[in-house]
Amino acid sequence: MINMNWRLLQKFALGVAAVAFGTAAPAAHAGFVPILDSPAPGGAASVFTYSLIFSSNGGSEQLTDGDVLTLYDFGAGVTDPSSVVMVSSDFSVTVQNLGFTPVPSSGSINPVDSASIANISFTYNGQTLFADATFFATITLNGAYTTRSGEYASQNAFPAAPGGTNTQIGAVFVSGAAAVPEPASVVLMGLGVVVTFGSLARRRLAGRPA
């Protein structure tokens, strides 16, 4: 009984962690979702590789010309669509600080969108797709960046629903500012400088005649 309860507790904890950090697997009715596969932040260039996963929901959803997926507030470091490489030629890429939000008539999709942080939108321009598919995108930023939790929104065709679209919002890892030293670390660094200069000063004074 104790072992069973422990397993249930583990599953619950993993589920909470996945939701909290935006790494949960796509739901059955997810439609079009992004997953950050392999971030390589740091150095002269930071690379973020995504899977853009389309789930046809058993064929009831479609990816059609004009459907869009946007990574909101991806980061100030991306200013040019040429920094985003799509494996599939069926997508066009745009970078913009505001807008390109797929909002249904109900207005229920309202992702956080700062006017000073760039968004990246992937717009499908290919033939209507009825089956599940995964596309890949690589985003390169100049400089050192880490990851943080952000939001995405997407819209794809859903002929069985009123309005004919499936629009959703969710959590996903996006780029963040490079890590800075914690206050305690800064204080220790400062003390190290003071001790070093203090030692040098004492050495110089010790060498002077009385």
Tab-separated table of C-alpha atoms in Angstrom:
chain	number	residue	atom	x	y	z
A	1	MET	CA	0.000	0.000	0.000
A	2	ILE	CA	2.843	2.353	0.873
A	3	ASN	CA	4.626	1.585	-2.405
A	4	MET	CA	1.439	2.242	-4.410
A	5	ASN	CA	0.869	5.591	-2.679
A	6	TRP	CA	4.500	6.547	-3.301
A	7	ARG	CA	4.143	5.814	-7.031
A	8	LEU	CA	0.978	7.898	-7.220
A	9	LEU	CA	2.725	10.740	-5.404
A	10	GLN	CA	5.639	10.553	-7.835
A	11	LYS	CA	3.317	10.705	-10.846
A	12	PHE	CA	1.465	13.670	-9.360
A	13	ALA	CA	4.728	15.511	-8.664
A	14	LEU	CA	6.008	14.905	-12.194
A	15	GLY	CA	2.731	16.125	-13.646
A	16	VAL	CA	2.851	19.323	-11.602
A	17	ALA	CA	6.478	19.917	-12.591
A	18	ALA	CA	5.720	19.407	-16.283
A	19	VAL	CA	2.884	21.927	-16.211
A	20	ALA	CA	4.916	24.417	-14.174
A	21	PHE	CA	7.887	24.371	-16.563
A	22	GLY	CA	6.015	24.097	-19.857
A	23	THR	CA	7.331	20.661	-20.772
A	24	ALA	CA	4.104	18.675	-20.656
A	25	ALA	CA	3.381	16.429	-23.622
A	26	PRO	CA	0.813	17.752	-26.121
A	27	ALA	CA	-2.787	16.971	-25.168
A	28	ALA	CA	-4.967	14.785	-27.362
A	29	HIS	CA	-6.705	17.864	-28.790
A	30	ALA	CA	-3.567	19.997	-28.854
A	31	GLY	CA	-3.519	20.810	-32.563
A	32	PHE	CA	-0.335	22.794	-33.186
A	33	VAL	CA	2.236	23.075	-30.350
A	34	PRO	CA	5.948	23.921	-29.987
A	35	ILE	CA	8.389	21.922	-27.844
A	36	LEU	CA	11.917	23.162	-27.070
A	37	ASP	CA	14.168	20.202	-27.900
A	38	SER	CA	17.765	21.235	-27.371
A	39	PRO	CA	18.758	24.668	-26.122
A	40	ALA	CA	22.469	25.435	-26.332
A	41	PRO	CA	22.724	28.818	-24.615
A	42	GLY	CA	25.964	30.676	-24.047
A	43	GLY	CA	29.112	31.724	-25.852
A	44	ALA	CA	29.194	33.795	-29.015
A	45	ALA	CA	25.871	32.355	-30.234
A	46	SER	CA	22.945	30.668	-28.481
A	47	VAL	CA	20.950	28.076	-30.444
A	48	PHE	CA	17.377	26.977	-29.659
A	49	THR	CA	15.940	24.003	-31.577
A	50	TYR	CA	12.153	23.420	-31.539
A	51	SER	CA	9.772	20.718	-32.670
A	52	LEU	CA	6.575	22.249	-34.067
A	53	ILE	CA	4.136	19.383	-33.576
A	54	PHE	CA	0.826	19.176	-35.379
A	55	SER	CA	-1.703	16.668	-34.033
A	56	SER	CA	-4.575	16.015	-36.434
A	57	ASN	CA	-6.758	14.658	-33.604
A	58	GLY	CA	-7.636	11.558	-35.579
A	59	GLY	CA	-8.080	13.507	-38.792
A	60	SER	CA	-10.624	16.020	-37.461
A	61	GLU	CA	-8.064	18.862	-37.482
A	62	GLN	CA	-6.163	20.175	-40.469
A	63	LEU	CA	-3.130	22.329	-41.133
A	64	THR	CA	-4.124	24.728	-43.896
A	65	ASP	CA	-2.651	27.723	-45.683
A	66	GLY	CA	-2.448	30.641	-43.254
A	67	ASP	CA	-2.443	28.652	-40.003
A	68	VAL	CA	0.002	30.150	-37.544
A	69	LEU	CA	2.024	29.384	-34.410
A	70	THR	CA	3.677	32.221	-32.467
A	71	LEU	CA	6.334	32.131	-29.752
A	72	TYR	CA	5.529	35.205	-27.653
A	73	ASP	CA	8.209	37.408	-26.115
A	74	PHE	CA	10.916	35.067	-27.356
A	75	GLY	CA	13.685	37.556	-26.675
A	76	ALA	CA	15.094	40.929	-27.580
A	77	GLY	CA	18.078	39.211	-29.217
A	78	VAL	CA	16.107	38.092	-32.289
A	79	THR	CA	15.434	40.946	-34.699
A	80	ASP	CA	15.722	39.312	-38.110
A	81	PRO	CA	13.768	36.359	-39.587
A	82	SER	CA	17.043	35.156	-41.142
A	83	SER	CA	18.124	34.020	-37.651
A	84	VAL	CA	15.279	31.439	-37.767
A	85	VAL	CA	15.846	28.359	-39.938
A	86	MET	CA	12.902	26.083	-40.827
A	87	VAL	CA	13.579	22.588	-42.155
A	88	SER	CA	10.267	22.723	-44.048
A	89	SER	CA	9.835	25.193	-46.914
A	90	ASP	CA	6.075	25.200	-46.264
A	91	PHE	CA	6.478	27.848	-43.562
A	92	SER	CA	7.218	31.552	-43.652
A	93	VAL	CA	8.766	33.226	-40.608
A	94	THR	CA	8.131	36.737	-39.304
A	95	VAL	CA	9.518	38.614	-36.315
A	96	GLN	CA	7.438	41.343	-34.673
A	97	ASN	CA	7.113	42.939	-31.237
A	98	LEU	CA	3.306	43.022	-31.185
A	99	GLY	CA	0.465	41.432	-33.071
A	100	PHE	CA	0.033	38.244	-35.066
A	101	THR	CA	-2.083	36.883	-32.258
A	102	PRO	CA	-4.633	34.288	-33.380
A	103	VAL	CA	-7.662	35.441	-31.407
A	104	PRO	CA	-11.051	33.740	-31.928
A	105	SER	CA	-14.293	35.718	-31.932
A	106	SER	CA	-14.751	34.823	-28.255
A	107	GLY	CA	-11.511	36.623	-27.405
A	108	SER	CA	-10.438	33.812	-25.103
A	109	ILE	CA	-6.835	33.656	-26.347
A	110	ASN	CA	-4.770	36.488	-24.874
A	111	PRO	CA	-1.086	35.600	-24.520
A	112	VAL	CA	1.292	37.878	-22.627
A	113	ASP	CA	2.867	40.141	-25.241
A	114	SER	CA	5.370	42.864	-24.343
A	115	ALA	CA	5.852	45.692	-26.827
A	116	SER	CA	9.617	45.604	-26.242
A	117	ILE	CA	10.270	41.855	-26.670
A	118	ALA	CA	10.182	40.189	-30.088
A	119	ASN	CA	7.731	37.431	-31.075
A	120	ILE	CA	8.433	34.773	-33.717
A	121	SER	CA	5.553	33.575	-35.911
A	122	PHE	CA	5.544	30.458	-38.106
A	123	THR	CA	2.871	30.627	-40.826
A	124	TYR	CA	1.985	27.505	-42.804
A	125	ASN	CA	1.850	28.044	-46.582
A	126	GLY	CA	1.665	24.462	-47.841
A	127	GLN	CA	-1.082	22.129	-49.030
A	128	THR	CA	-3.777	21.111	-46.558
A	129	LEU	CA	-2.385	18.521	-44.175
A	130	PHE	CA	-4.741	15.954	-42.607
A	131	ALA	CA	-2.182	13.764	-40.808
A	132	ASP	CA	0.070	14.205	-37.778
A	133	ALA	CA	3.381	15.901	-38.573
A	134	THR	CA	6.438	17.368	-36.859
A	135	PHE	CA	8.429	20.292	-38.219
A	136	PHE	CA	11.735	21.657	-36.907
A	137	ALA	CA	12.959	25.194	-36.364
A	138	THR	CA	16.382	26.421	-35.232
A	139	ILE	CA	16.732	29.918	-33.805
A	140	THR	CA	20.190	31.452	-33.382
A	141	LEU	CA	20.826	34.467	-31.159
A	142	ASN	CA	24.082	36.414	-30.989
A	143	GLY	CA	25.502	36.278	-27.483
A	144	ALA	CA	24.802	34.322	-24.328
A	145	TYR	CA	21.177	33.517	-23.484
A	146	THR	CA	19.537	31.100	-21.080
A	147	THR	CA	15.953	29.739	-20.999
A	148	ARG	CA	12.806	30.873	-19.231
A	149	SER	CA	9.123	29.982	-19.336
A	150	GLY	CA	7.100	31.882	-21.945
A	151	GLU	CA	3.871	31.461	-23.894
A	152	TYR	CA	2.821	30.412	-27.367
A	153	ALA	CA	-0.451	30.659	-29.257
A	154	SER	CA	-1.512	28.749	-32.354
A	155	GLN	CA	-4.413	28.419	-34.733
A	156	ASN	CA	-5.237	25.617	-37.150
A	157	ALA	CA	-8.310	24.450	-39.062
A	158	PHE	CA	-10.950	22.476	-37.159
A	159	PRO	CA	-13.841	21.999	-39.593
A	160	ALA	CA	-16.116	20.307	-37.038
A	161	ALA	CA	-16.066	23.325	-34.678
A	162	PRO	CA	-18.075	26.538	-35.023
A	163	GLY	CA	-15.875	29.028	-36.825
A	164	GLY	CA	-13.726	26.275	-38.258
A	165	THR	CA	-10.574	26.909	-36.178
A	166	ASN	CA	-8.790	25.435	-33.188
A	167	THR	CA	-7.066	28.259	-31.308
A	168	GLN	CA	-5.078	27.717	-28.161
A	169	ILE	CA	-2.453	29.065	-25.792
A	170	GLY	CA	0.162	27.251	-23.713
A	171	ALA	CA	3.537	27.391	-21.984
A	172	VAL	CA	6.875	26.808	-23.702
A	173	PHE	CA	10.534	27.489	-22.944
A	174	VAL	CA	11.900	30.574	-24.728
A	175	SER	CA	15.145	32.526	-24.512
A	176	GLY	CA	16.037	34.568	-21.448
A	177	ALA	CA	18.750	37.004	-20.495
A	178	ALA	CA	22.167	35.584	-19.720
A	179	ALA	CA	22.642	34.738	-16.065
A	180	VAL	CA	24.093	37.482	-13.880
A	181	PRO	CA	25.978	36.967	-10.594
A	182	GLU	CA	23.780	36.762	-7.503
A	183	PRO	CA	24.123	39.640	-4.972
A	184	ALA	CA	26.029	37.391	-2.559
A	185	SER	CA	28.485	36.483	-5.312
A	186	VAL	CA	28.975	40.158	-6.174
A	187	VAL	CA	29.702	40.942	-2.513
A	188	LEU	CA	32.265	38.129	-2.338
A	189	MET	CA	33.898	39.362	-5.534
A	190	GLY	CA	34.053	42.860	-4.065
A	191	LEU	CA	35.631	41.575	-0.862
A	192	GLY	CA	38.201	39.697	-2.918
A	193	VAL	CA	39.163	42.906	-4.723
A	194	VAL	CA	39.409	44.818	-1.427
A	195	VAL	CA	41.596	42.112	0.149
A	196	THR	CA	43.846	42.025	-2.931
A	197	PHE	CA	44.348	45.790	-3.007
A	198	GLY	CA	44.814	45.812	0.780
A	199	SER	CA	47.584	43.239	0.514
A	200	LEU	CA	49.301	45.191	-2.249
A	201	ALA	CA	49.103	48.394	-0.215
A	202	ARG	CA	50.634	46.705	2.832
A	203	ARG	CA	53.470	45.346	0.713
A	204	ARG	CA	54.214	48.799	-0.672
A	205	LEU	CA	54.143	50.396	2.775
A	206	ALA	CA	56.390	47.666	4.148
A	207	GLY	CA	59.010	48.542	1.568
A	208	ARG	CA	59.189	52.255	2.580
A	209	PRO	CA	61.835	53.504	5.015
A	210	ALA	CA	60.596	54.413	8.517
